[in-house]
Amino acid sequence: ELLDLPEVLYTPEQHPALVHRLARQDSELARLAAYWLLQQPQAGKRARAMLFPCLGHYFFTDPMFDHRPDQVYWLGPDSLALARTVPRTPRPRSLDLCTGSGVQAVLNASHCQENWAVDINPRAVHFARRNARFNGVDLKVLQGNLYEPIPTGRFDLITANPPFVPTPETGLQWFRPGGQSGEEISAEIIRQLPQRLEIGGTLVLVSQCPILSHSQPLDRVQSWLGQTHGWGLVQLRFGKLERAGLIASHTQTAEEFELWNQSYQRLGIQGAHLAVTLVRRLQPDQPGYRKTVDLQMPRQQISSQV
């Protein structure tokens, strides 16, 4: 925005002129933008962290070019879709699961009074704590598996960007594999909502939701909850990948592609939607509701419409 350039904008040869333009503006935001330009790989050298803007805040992550097992996930389309759709109404308590860099937890802290974040990855816990300090918010960050390290109690808002890639492989970076179905971690998050979500509270979860030949996504969410009355379910879908495109986006070789393709065929995975699933807890005697909405990927915050 400062340089009046599109999102995918530059080659390394442009860096000196772009940095010069930013330096002439002499503002804190211009300096942050210059750091963002300088973190890109140049002549075999690169920064040890990346810096991303999101809804007026700034977040450090590991470089997306790293391949360490405990890599802290950068802000991808899923991160942005979740950030831009979470209803930003004041709430007493929030919880962000699989917090990674802490982006969703920090954003929750802008409108919630008490804020918690959890990740199984110690490196992610470190980044989330650093990003909370950098953005000036009070955030309790714990290491552990989903709800496990959280004291008993319920939350008014739960956000989650869990690992969701359907994969037959092991040994991938921690933020990627969601089991063979891609939904193992999402399912566990939703199964525990009756014990963890307040009446009137909302779960907002982003995933690369698999398109299965034998079931519908909200049917699966309903089965994980184990209840029909007292729950409202909405899924916002932002674009679709066919099976071949989905596999190609996560594999490198023909042999790997074929391994994944066989697994997907066996499970009936036909493709996936980038989707944000919202689960609202109603009064127990209220009939549930379900709705699926197809939207374009949001380029700005759509919380009020949601």
PDB file of C-alpha atoms in Angstrom:
ATOM      1  CA  GLU A   1       0.000   0.000   0.000  1.00  0.00           C
ATOM      2  CA  LEU A   2       2.807   2.409   0.839  1.00  0.00           C
ATOM      3  CA  LEU A   3       4.415   1.765  -2.553  1.00  0.00           C
ATOM      4  CA  ASP A   4       1.151   1.516  -4.494  1.00  0.00           C
ATOM      5  CA  LEU A   5       2.118  -1.920  -5.815  1.00  0.00           C
ATOM      6  CA  PRO A   6       0.112  -5.172  -6.231  1.00  0.00           C
ATOM      7  CA  GLU A   7       0.498  -7.993  -3.712  1.00  0.00           C
ATOM      8  CA  VAL A   8       2.951 -10.015  -5.845  1.00  0.00           C
ATOM      9  CA  LEU A   9       5.104  -7.181  -6.891  1.00  0.00           C
ATOM     10  CA  TYR A  10       8.823  -7.297  -7.299  1.00  0.00           C
ATOM     11  CA  THR A  11      12.094  -8.860  -8.350  1.00  0.00           C
ATOM     12  CA  PRO A  12      15.304  -8.509  -6.318  1.00  0.00           C
ATOM     13  CA  GLU A  13      16.556  -5.967  -8.851  1.00  0.00           C
ATOM     14  CA  GLN A  14      13.788  -3.609  -7.683  1.00  0.00           C
ATOM     15  CA  HIS A  15      14.813  -3.729  -4.016  1.00  0.00           C
ATOM     16  CA  PRO A  16      17.232  -0.766  -3.902  1.00  0.00           C
ATOM     17  CA  ALA A  17      14.752   1.638  -5.497  1.00  0.00           C
ATOM     18  CA  LEU A  18      11.830   0.377  -3.367  1.00  0.00           C
ATOM     19  CA  VAL A  19      13.830   0.606  -0.129  1.00  0.00           C
ATOM     20  CA  HIS A  20      14.961   4.108  -1.119  1.00  0.00           C
ATOM     21  CA  ARG A  21      11.345   5.193  -1.634  1.00  0.00           C
ATOM     22  CA  LEU A  22      10.406   3.809   1.775  1.00  0.00           C
ATOM     23  CA  ALA A  23      13.373   5.480   3.486  1.00  0.00           C
ATOM     24  CA  ARG A  24      12.265   8.864   2.156  1.00  0.00           C
ATOM     25  CA  GLN A  25       8.881   8.440   3.896  1.00  0.00           C
ATOM     26  CA  ASP A  26      10.595   8.312   7.327  1.00  0.00           C
ATOM     27  CA  SER A  27       7.815   6.568   9.275  1.00  0.00           C
ATOM     28  CA  GLU A  28       7.605   3.465  11.470  1.00  0.00           C
ATOM     29  CA  LEU A  29       5.316   1.758   8.941  1.00  0.00           C
ATOM     30  CA  ALA A  30       7.737   2.543   6.096  1.00  0.00           C
ATOM     31  CA  ARG A  31      10.612   1.015   8.090  1.00  0.00           C
ATOM     32  CA  LEU A  32       8.571  -2.162   8.676  1.00  0.00           C
ATOM     33  CA  ALA A  33       7.826  -2.344   4.949  1.00  0.00           C
ATOM     34  CA  ALA A  34      11.554  -1.992   4.210  1.00  0.00           C
ATOM     35  CA  TYR A  35      12.328  -4.877   6.597  1.00  0.00           C
ATOM     36  CA  TRP A  36       9.745  -6.959   4.732  1.00  0.00           C
ATOM     37  CA  LEU A  37      11.498  -6.294   1.418  1.00  0.00           C
ATOM     38  CA  LEU A  38      14.947  -7.023   2.847  1.00  0.00           C
ATOM     39  CA  GLN A  39      13.907 -10.383   4.309  1.00  0.00           C
ATOM     40  CA  GLN A  40      13.460 -11.866   0.812  1.00  0.00           C
ATOM     41  CA  PRO A  41      16.232 -14.227  -0.458  1.00  0.00           C
ATOM     42  CA  GLN A  42      18.987 -12.338  -2.275  1.00  0.00           C
ATOM     43  CA  ALA A  43      22.302 -13.663  -3.598  1.00  0.00           C
ATOM     44  CA  GLY A  44      22.098 -16.784  -1.423  1.00  0.00           C
ATOM     45  CA  LYS A  45      21.412 -14.805   1.756  1.00  0.00           C
ATOM     46  CA  ARG A  46      18.160 -14.383   3.623  1.00  0.00           C
ATOM     47  CA  ALA A  47      16.733 -13.196   6.897  1.00  0.00           C
ATOM     48  CA  ARG A  48      16.201 -15.630   9.766  1.00  0.00           C
ATOM     49  CA  ALA A  49      12.547 -14.603  10.170  1.00  0.00           C
ATOM     50  CA  MET A  50       9.723 -13.218   8.077  1.00  0.00           C
ATOM     51  CA  LEU A  51       7.468 -10.323   9.012  1.00  0.00           C
ATOM     52  CA  PHE A  52       3.804 -10.236   7.964  1.00  0.00           C
ATOM     53  CA  PRO A  53       1.102  -7.581   8.383  1.00  0.00           C
ATOM     54  CA  CYS A  54      -2.416  -8.620   9.370  1.00  0.00           C
ATOM     55  CA  LEU A  55      -5.325  -6.351  10.354  1.00  0.00           C
ATOM     56  CA  GLY A  56      -3.081  -3.624  11.711  1.00  0.00           C
ATOM     57  CA  HIS A  57      -0.727  -5.976  13.585  1.00  0.00           C
ATOM     58  CA  TYR A  58       2.658  -7.481  12.649  1.00  0.00           C
ATOM     59  CA  PHE A  59       3.874 -11.055  13.064  1.00  0.00           C
ATOM     60  CA  PHE A  60       7.258 -12.738  12.861  1.00  0.00           C
ATOM     61  CA  THR A  61       7.378 -16.332  11.550  1.00  0.00           C
ATOM     62  CA  ASP A  62      10.017 -18.716  10.299  1.00  0.00           C
ATOM     63  CA  PRO A  63      10.919 -18.133   6.634  1.00  0.00           C
ATOM     64  CA  MET A  64       8.613 -20.066   4.319  1.00  0.00           C
ATOM     65  CA  PHE A  65      11.743 -21.372   2.572  1.00  0.00           C
ATOM     66  CA  ASP A  66      12.809 -23.343   5.673  1.00  0.00           C
ATOM     67  CA  HIS A  67      12.096 -27.051   5.964  1.00  0.00           C
ATOM     68  CA  ARG A  68      12.865 -27.713   9.625  1.00  0.00           C
ATOM     69  CA  PRO A  69      10.371 -30.131  11.273  1.00  0.00           C
ATOM     70  CA  ASP A  70       9.320 -27.561  13.900  1.00  0.00           C
ATOM     71  CA  GLN A  71       8.982 -24.723  11.384  1.00  0.00           C
ATOM     72  CA  VAL A  72       6.560 -22.017  12.522  1.00  0.00           C
ATOM     73  CA  TYR A  73       3.984 -21.486   9.795  1.00  0.00           C
ATOM     74  CA  TRP A  74       3.926 -18.205   7.894  1.00  0.00           C
ATOM     75  CA  LEU A  75       0.679 -16.330   7.182  1.00  0.00           C
ATOM     76  CA  GLY A  76      -0.797 -18.258   4.270  1.00  0.00           C
ATOM     77  CA  PRO A  77      -4.227 -17.931   2.630  1.00  0.00           C
ATOM     78  CA  ASP A  78      -5.754 -20.059   5.389  1.00  0.00           C
ATOM     79  CA  SER A  79      -4.349 -17.745   8.099  1.00  0.00           C
ATOM     80  CA  LEU A  80      -5.727 -14.689   6.320  1.00  0.00           C
ATOM     81  CA  ALA A  81      -9.131 -16.275   5.627  1.00  0.00           C
ATOM     82  CA  LEU A  82      -9.509 -17.093   9.330  1.00  0.00           C
ATOM     83  CA  ALA A  83      -8.305 -13.670  10.508  1.00  0.00           C
ATOM     84  CA  ARG A  84     -10.684 -11.861   8.162  1.00  0.00           C
ATOM     85  CA  THR A  85     -13.804 -13.874   9.049  1.00  0.00           C
ATOM     86  CA  VAL A  86     -13.708 -14.258  12.863  1.00  0.00           C
ATOM     87  CA  PRO A  87     -16.636 -12.278  14.370  1.00  0.00           C
ATOM     88  CA  ARG A  88     -14.892  -9.448  16.250  1.00  0.00           C
ATOM     89  CA  THR A  89     -17.465  -8.883  19.008  1.00  0.00           C
ATOM     90  CA  PRO A  90     -16.326  -8.275  22.610  1.00  0.00           C
ATOM     91  CA  ARG A  91     -16.004 -11.541  24.543  1.00  0.00           C
ATOM     92  CA  PRO A  92     -14.843 -12.449  28.085  1.00  0.00           C
ATOM     93  CA  ARG A  93     -12.504 -15.381  27.193  1.00  0.00           C
ATOM     94  CA  SER A  94     -10.812 -16.575  23.992  1.00  0.00           C
ATOM     95  CA  LEU A  95      -8.694 -19.613  23.144  1.00  0.00           C
ATOM     96  CA  ASP A  96      -6.576 -20.154  20.045  1.00  0.00           C
ATOM     97  CA  LEU A  97      -5.596 -23.763  19.331  1.00  0.00           C
ATOM     98  CA  CYS A  98      -2.625 -24.737  17.111  1.00  0.00           C
ATOM     99  CA  THR A  99      -1.587 -21.109  17.485  1.00  0.00           C
ATOM    100  CA  GLY A 100       1.664 -21.220  15.488  1.00  0.00           C
ATOM    101  CA  SER A 101       2.956 -17.647  15.298  1.00  0.00           C
ATOM    102  CA  GLY A 102       0.096 -16.543  17.570  1.00  0.00           C
ATOM    103  CA  VAL A 103      -1.559 -14.454  14.868  1.00  0.00           C
ATOM    104  CA  GLN A 104      -5.154 -15.460  15.689  1.00  0.00           C
ATOM    105  CA  ALA A 105      -4.609 -15.220  19.444  1.00  0.00           C
ATOM    106  CA  VAL A 106      -3.174 -11.704  19.171  1.00  0.00           C
ATOM    107  CA  LEU A 107      -6.112 -10.624  17.013  1.00  0.00           C
ATOM    108  CA  ASN A 108      -8.531 -12.192  19.522  1.00  0.00           C
ATOM    109  CA  ALA A 109      -6.911 -10.071  22.234  1.00  0.00           C
ATOM    110  CA  SER A 110      -8.067  -6.931  20.417  1.00  0.00           C
ATOM    111  CA  HIS A 111     -11.678  -7.639  21.457  1.00  0.00           C
ATOM    112  CA  CYS A 112     -11.574 -10.291  24.219  1.00  0.00           C
ATOM    113  CA  GLN A 113     -10.692  -9.719  27.865  1.00  0.00           C
ATOM    114  CA  GLU A 114      -8.764 -12.913  28.749  1.00  0.00           C
ATOM    115  CA  ASN A 115      -6.821 -14.692  26.006  1.00  0.00           C
ATOM    116  CA  TRP A 116      -5.166 -18.098  25.827  1.00  0.00           C
ATOM    117  CA  ALA A 117      -3.138 -19.847  23.120  1.00  0.00           C
ATOM    118  CA  VAL A 118      -1.857 -23.432  22.816  1.00  0.00           C
ATOM    119  CA  ASP A 119       0.553 -25.219  20.492  1.00  0.00           C
ATOM    120  CA  ILE A 120       2.256 -28.596  20.703  1.00  0.00           C
ATOM    121  CA  ASN A 121       5.401 -27.131  19.097  1.00  0.00           C
ATOM    122  CA  PRO A 122       7.803 -25.454  21.597  1.00  0.00           C
ATOM    123  CA  ARG A 123       9.172 -23.222  18.824  1.00  0.00           C
ATOM    124  CA  ALA A 124       5.660 -21.979  18.039  1.00  0.00           C
ATOM    125  CA  VAL A 125       5.115 -21.183  21.728  1.00  0.00           C
ATOM    126  CA  HIS A 126       8.282 -19.062  21.644  1.00  0.00           C
ATOM    127  CA  PHE A 127       7.154 -17.183  18.519  1.00  0.00           C
ATOM    128  CA  ALA A 128       3.622 -16.637  19.866  1.00  0.00           C
ATOM    129  CA  ARG A 129       4.944 -15.152  23.098  1.00  0.00           C
ATOM    130  CA  ARG A 130       7.339 -12.902  21.175  1.00  0.00           C
ATOM    131  CA  ASN A 131       4.600 -11.744  18.802  1.00  0.00           C
ATOM    132  CA  ALA A 132       2.276 -10.998  21.725  1.00  0.00           C
ATOM    133  CA  ARG A 133       4.959  -8.759  23.281  1.00  0.00           C
ATOM    134  CA  PHE A 134       5.739  -7.161  19.903  1.00  0.00           C
ATOM    135  CA  ASN A 135       2.061  -6.263  19.455  1.00  0.00           C
ATOM    136  CA  GLY A 136       1.609  -5.171  23.064  1.00  0.00           C
ATOM    137  CA  VAL A 137      -1.076  -7.669  24.117  1.00  0.00           C
ATOM    138  CA  ASP A 138      -1.445  -9.852  27.216  1.00  0.00           C
ATOM    139  CA  LEU A 139      -1.573 -13.484  26.105  1.00  0.00           C
ATOM    140  CA  LYS A 140      -1.203 -16.739  28.048  1.00  0.00           C
ATOM    141  CA  VAL A 141       0.648 -19.191  25.755  1.00  0.00           C
ATOM    142  CA  LEU A 142       0.951 -22.833  26.788  1.00  0.00           C
ATOM    143  CA  GLN A 143       2.667 -25.839  25.225  1.00  0.00           C
ATOM    144  CA  GLY A 144       0.576 -28.968  24.811  1.00  0.00           C
ATOM    145  CA  ASN A 145      -1.860 -30.966  22.731  1.00  0.00           C
ATOM    146  CA  LEU A 146      -5.063 -29.015  22.001  1.00  0.00           C
ATOM    147  CA  TYR A 147      -7.110 -28.468  25.189  1.00  0.00           C
ATOM    148  CA  GLU A 148      -4.824 -30.640  27.342  1.00  0.00           C
ATOM    149  CA  PRO A 149      -2.800 -27.898  29.118  1.00  0.00           C
ATOM    150  CA  ILE A 150      -5.800 -25.593  29.690  1.00  0.00           C
ATOM    151  CA  PRO A 151      -7.323 -25.515  33.178  1.00  0.00           C
ATOM    152  CA  THR A 152     -10.954 -26.529  33.362  1.00  0.00           C
ATOM    153  CA  GLY A 153     -13.354 -23.909  32.096  1.00  0.00           C
ATOM    154  CA  ARG A 154     -15.148 -22.787  28.974  1.00  0.00           C
ATOM    155  CA  PHE A 155     -14.445 -20.122  26.387  1.00  0.00           C
ATOM    156  CA  ASP A 156     -16.633 -17.659  24.507  1.00  0.00           C
ATOM    157  CA  LEU A 157     -14.496 -17.733  21.360  1.00  0.00           C
ATOM    158  CA  ILE A 158     -12.280 -20.571  20.137  1.00  0.00           C
ATOM    159  CA  THR A 159     -10.199 -20.148  16.983  1.00  0.00           C
ATOM    160  CA  ALA A 160      -8.127 -22.849  15.312  1.00  0.00           C
ATOM    161  CA  ASN A 161      -5.912 -23.314  12.266  1.00  0.00           C
ATOM    162  CA  PRO A 162      -5.019 -26.985  12.808  1.00  0.00           C
ATOM    163  CA  PRO A 163      -2.812 -29.160  10.593  1.00  0.00           C
ATOM    164  CA  PHE A 164      -5.223 -30.268   7.854  1.00  0.00           C
ATOM    165  CA  VAL A 165      -3.313 -31.752   4.910  1.00  0.00           C
ATOM    166  CA  PRO A 166      -4.632 -35.250   4.048  1.00  0.00           C
ATOM    167  CA  THR A 167      -1.449 -37.290   3.742  1.00  0.00           C
ATOM    168  CA  PRO A 168      -0.306 -40.920   3.909  1.00  0.00           C
ATOM    169  CA  GLU A 169       3.216 -39.738   4.800  1.00  0.00           C
ATOM    170  CA  THR A 170       4.907 -39.208   8.139  1.00  0.00           C
ATOM    171  CA  GLY A 171       7.839 -36.946   8.912  1.00  0.00           C
ATOM    172  CA  LEU A 172       6.308 -33.763   7.508  1.00  0.00           C
ATOM    173  CA  GLN A 173       6.594 -30.405   9.275  1.00  0.00           C
ATOM    174  CA  TRP A 174       4.378 -30.358  12.347  1.00  0.00           C
ATOM    175  CA  PHE A 175       2.005 -27.731  10.977  1.00  0.00           C
ATOM    176  CA  ARG A 176       0.997 -29.780   7.909  1.00  0.00           C
ATOM    177  CA  PRO A 177      -0.375 -33.356   8.423  1.00  0.00           C
ATOM    178  CA  GLY A 178      -3.987 -33.829   9.499  1.00  0.00           C
ATOM    179  CA  GLY A 179      -3.799 -37.620   9.232  1.00  0.00           C
ATOM    180  CA  GLN A 180      -4.806 -39.617   6.169  1.00  0.00           C
ATOM    181  CA  SER A 181      -8.231 -37.966   6.071  1.00  0.00           C
ATOM    182  CA  GLY A 182      -6.914 -34.465   6.835  1.00  0.00           C
ATOM    183  CA  GLU A 183      -9.599 -34.093   9.518  1.00  0.00           C
ATOM    184  CA  GLU A 184      -8.227 -35.988  12.505  1.00  0.00           C
ATOM    185  CA  ILE A 185      -7.208 -32.899  14.490  1.00  0.00           C
ATOM    186  CA  SER A 186     -10.229 -30.826  13.422  1.00  0.00           C
ATOM    187  CA  ALA A 187     -12.502 -33.665  14.571  1.00  0.00           C
ATOM    188  CA  GLU A 188     -10.867 -33.808  18.006  1.00  0.00           C
ATOM    189  CA  ILE A 189     -11.223 -30.047  18.456  1.00  0.00           C
ATOM    190  CA  ILE A 190     -14.949 -30.249  17.675  1.00  0.00           C
ATOM    191  CA  ARG A 191     -15.617 -33.380  19.766  1.00  0.00           C
ATOM    192  CA  GLN A 192     -14.567 -31.521  22.924  1.00  0.00           C
ATOM    193  CA  LEU A 193     -16.689 -28.415  22.313  1.00  0.00           C
ATOM    194  CA  PRO A 194     -19.515 -29.546  24.655  1.00  0.00           C
ATOM    195  CA  GLN A 195     -16.986 -29.325  27.522  1.00  0.00           C
ATOM    196  CA  ARG A 196     -15.080 -26.253  26.287  1.00  0.00           C
ATOM    197  CA  LEU A 197     -17.464 -23.787  24.584  1.00  0.00           C
ATOM    198  CA  GLU A 198     -19.815 -21.499  26.503  1.00  0.00           C
ATOM    199  CA  ILE A 199     -23.479 -21.168  25.537  1.00  0.00           C
ATOM    200  CA  GLY A 200     -23.520 -18.334  23.025  1.00  0.00           C
ATOM    201  CA  GLY A 201     -19.875 -18.995  22.168  1.00  0.00           C
ATOM    202  CA  THR A 202     -18.415 -19.715  18.748  1.00  0.00           C
ATOM    203  CA  LEU A 203     -15.694 -21.929  17.309  1.00  0.00           C
ATOM    204  CA  VAL A 204     -14.093 -20.574  14.104  1.00  0.00           C
ATOM    205  CA  LEU A 205     -11.872 -23.174  12.401  1.00  0.00           C
ATOM    206  CA  VAL A 206     -10.095 -22.973   9.045  1.00  0.00           C
ATOM    207  CA  SER A 207      -9.116 -26.034   7.021  1.00  0.00           C
ATOM    208  CA  GLN A 208      -8.541 -27.413   3.582  1.00  0.00           C
ATOM    209  CA  CYS A 209     -11.803 -29.278   3.953  1.00  0.00           C
ATOM    210  CA  PRO A 210     -11.775 -32.535   1.947  1.00  0.00           C
ATOM    211  CA  ILE A 211     -14.553 -33.214  -0.548  1.00  0.00           C
ATOM    212  CA  LEU A 212     -15.549 -36.837   0.077  1.00  0.00           C
ATOM    213  CA  SER A 213     -17.639 -38.981  -2.217  1.00  0.00           C
ATOM    214  CA  HIS A 214     -19.600 -40.519   0.665  1.00  0.00           C
ATOM    215  CA  SER A 215     -20.335 -37.631   3.086  1.00  0.00           C
ATOM    216  CA  GLN A 216     -20.895 -33.889   3.421  1.00  0.00           C
ATOM    217  CA  PRO A 217     -18.663 -31.669   5.621  1.00  0.00           C
ATOM    218  CA  LEU A 218     -21.389 -30.458   8.000  1.00  0.00           C
ATOM    219  CA  ASP A 219     -22.657 -34.037   8.393  1.00  0.00           C
ATOM    220  CA  ARG A 220     -19.210 -34.925   9.663  1.00  0.00           C
ATOM    221  CA  VAL A 221     -19.124 -31.918  12.017  1.00  0.00           C
ATOM    222  CA  GLN A 222     -22.530 -32.961  13.401  1.00  0.00           C
ATOM    223  CA  SER A 223     -21.294 -36.503  13.975  1.00  0.00           C
ATOM    224  CA  TRP A 224     -18.199 -35.253  15.840  1.00  0.00           C
ATOM    225  CA  LEU A 225     -20.373 -33.115  18.096  1.00  0.00           C
ATOM    226  CA  GLY A 226     -22.693 -36.050  18.741  1.00  0.00           C
ATOM    227  CA  GLN A 227     -25.623 -33.650  19.209  1.00  0.00           C
ATOM    228  CA  THR A 228     -28.231 -32.025  16.965  1.00  0.00           C
ATOM    229  CA  HIS A 229     -30.186 -29.597  19.162  1.00  0.00           C
ATOM    230  CA  GLY A 230     -28.349 -26.628  20.612  1.00  0.00           C
ATOM    231  CA  TRP A 231     -25.746 -26.130  17.854  1.00  0.00           C
ATOM    232  CA  GLY A 232     -25.602 -23.900  14.768  1.00  0.00           C
ATOM    233  CA  LEU A 233     -23.213 -24.899  11.967  1.00  0.00           C
ATOM    234  CA  VAL A 234     -22.064 -22.687   9.087  1.00  0.00           C
ATOM    235  CA  GLN A 235     -19.329 -23.354   6.556  1.00  0.00           C
ATOM    236  CA  LEU A 236     -17.866 -20.581   4.396  1.00  0.00           C
ATOM    237  CA  ARG A 237     -16.111 -21.998   1.331  1.00  0.00           C
ATOM    238  CA  PHE A 238     -13.433 -20.014  -0.523  1.00  0.00           C
ATOM    239  CA  GLY A 239     -12.542 -21.812  -3.735  1.00  0.00           C
ATOM    240  CA  LYS A 240     -12.052 -25.441  -4.706  1.00  0.00           C
ATOM    241  CA  LEU A 241      -9.107 -27.662  -5.648  1.00  0.00           C
ATOM    242  CA  GLU A 242      -9.629 -30.878  -7.610  1.00  0.00           C
ATOM    243  CA  ARG A 243      -7.796 -33.970  -6.385  1.00  0.00           C
ATOM    244  CA  ALA A 244      -4.837 -33.687  -8.779  1.00  0.00           C
ATOM    245  CA  GLY A 245      -4.285 -30.027  -7.938  1.00  0.00           C
ATOM    246  CA  LEU A 246      -4.590 -30.695  -4.217  1.00  0.00           C
ATOM    247  CA  ILE A 247      -1.965 -33.469  -4.347  1.00  0.00           C
ATOM    248  CA  ALA A 248       0.361 -31.472  -6.601  1.00  0.00           C
ATOM    249  CA  SER A 249       0.324 -28.562  -4.136  1.00  0.00           C
ATOM    250  CA  HIS A 250       1.856 -30.796  -1.442  1.00  0.00           C
ATOM    251  CA  THR A 251       4.139 -33.227  -3.332  1.00  0.00           C
ATOM    252  CA  GLN A 252       7.441 -32.952  -5.198  1.00  0.00           C
ATOM    253  CA  THR A 253       7.988 -36.157  -7.211  1.00  0.00           C
ATOM    254  CA  ALA A 254       5.932 -38.458  -9.430  1.00  0.00           C
ATOM    255  CA  GLU A 255       6.413 -41.295  -6.939  1.00  0.00           C
ATOM    256  CA  GLU A 256       5.147 -39.163  -4.073  1.00  0.00           C
ATOM    257  CA  PHE A 257       2.198 -37.971  -6.161  1.00  0.00           C
ATOM    258  CA  GLU A 258       1.180 -41.576  -6.904  1.00  0.00           C
ATOM    259  CA  LEU A 259       1.440 -42.589  -3.229  1.00  0.00           C
ATOM    260  CA  TRP A 260      -0.875 -39.729  -2.224  1.00  0.00           C
ATOM    261  CA  ASN A 261      -3.229 -40.369  -5.141  1.00  0.00           C
ATOM    262  CA  GLN A 262      -3.720 -44.000  -4.121  1.00  0.00           C
ATOM    263  CA  SER A 263      -4.459 -42.935  -0.545  1.00  0.00           C
ATOM    264  CA  TYR A 264      -6.954 -40.284  -1.717  1.00  0.00           C
ATOM    265  CA  GLN A 265      -8.711 -42.765  -4.008  1.00  0.00           C
ATOM    266  CA  ARG A 266      -9.011 -45.294  -1.177  1.00  0.00           C
ATOM    267  CA  LEU A 267     -10.552 -42.669   1.141  1.00  0.00           C
ATOM    268  CA  GLY A 268     -12.798 -41.145  -1.535  1.00  0.00           C
ATOM    269  CA  ILE A 269     -11.111 -37.702  -1.407  1.00  0.00           C
ATOM    270  CA  GLN A 270     -12.123 -35.917  -4.607  1.00  0.00           C
ATOM    271  CA  GLY A 271     -10.576 -32.529  -3.796  1.00  0.00           C
ATOM    272  CA  ALA A 272     -10.890 -29.839  -1.144  1.00  0.00           C
ATOM    273  CA  HIS A 273     -12.330 -26.431  -0.330  1.00  0.00           C
ATOM    274  CA  LEU A 274     -10.452 -23.813   1.627  1.00  0.00           C
ATOM    275  CA  ALA A 275     -13.163 -23.411   4.257  1.00  0.00           C
ATOM    276  CA  VAL A 276     -13.908 -21.644   7.510  1.00  0.00           C
ATOM    277  CA  THR A 277     -16.283 -23.650   9.701  1.00  0.00           C
ATOM    278  CA  LEU A 278     -18.222 -21.833  12.433  1.00  0.00           C
ATOM    279  CA  VAL A 279     -19.907 -23.721  15.273  1.00  0.00           C
ATOM    280  CA  ARG A 280     -22.192 -21.630  17.529  1.00  0.00           C
ATOM    281  CA  ARG A 281     -23.406 -23.078  20.835  1.00  0.00           C
ATOM    282  CA  LEU A 282     -27.102 -22.339  21.364  1.00  0.00           C
ATOM    283  CA  GLN A 283     -29.394 -22.995  24.316  1.00  0.00           C
ATOM    284  CA  PRO A 284     -29.802 -26.778  24.725  1.00  0.00           C
ATOM    285  CA  ASP A 285     -33.494 -26.750  23.813  1.00  0.00           C
ATOM    286  CA  GLN A 286     -33.031 -24.720  20.618  1.00  0.00           C
ATOM    287  CA  PRO A 287     -33.179 -26.559  17.288  1.00  0.00           C
ATOM    288  CA  GLY A 288     -29.890 -26.555  15.447  1.00  0.00           C
ATOM    289  CA  TYR A 289     -29.287 -24.971  12.057  1.00  0.00           C
ATOM    290  CA  ARG A 290     -26.892 -25.611   9.184  1.00  0.00           C
ATOM    291  CA  LYS A 291     -25.812 -23.515   6.232  1.00  0.00           C
ATOM    292  CA  THR A 292     -23.070 -23.598   3.572  1.00  0.00           C
ATOM    293  CA  VAL A 293     -22.053 -20.388   1.801  1.00  0.00           C
ATOM    294  CA  ASP A 294     -19.722 -20.087  -1.203  1.00  0.00           C
ATOM    295  CA  LEU A 295     -17.712 -16.848  -1.224  1.00  0.00           C
ATOM    296  CA  GLN A 296     -14.711 -15.336  -2.919  1.00  0.00           C
ATOM    297  CA  MET A 297     -11.520 -15.252  -0.860  1.00  0.00           C
ATOM    298  CA  PRO A 298     -11.881 -12.126   1.303  1.00  0.00           C
ATOM    299  CA  ARG A 299      -9.358  -9.378   0.577  1.00  0.00           C
ATOM    300  CA  GLN A 300     -10.350  -7.466   3.705  1.00  0.00           C
ATOM    301  CA  GLN A 301     -12.099  -8.106   7.000  1.00  0.00           C
ATOM    302  CA  ILE A 302     -15.685  -9.418   6.601  1.00  0.00           C
ATOM    303  CA  SER A 303     -16.360 -10.022  10.312  1.00  0.00           C
ATOM    304  CA  SER A 304     -19.470  -7.860  10.489  1.00  0.00           C
ATOM    305  CA  GLN A 305     -21.093  -9.731   7.573  1.00  0.00           C
ATOM    306  CA  VAL A 306     -20.188 -13.067   9.145  1.00  0.00           C
TER     307      VAL A 306
END
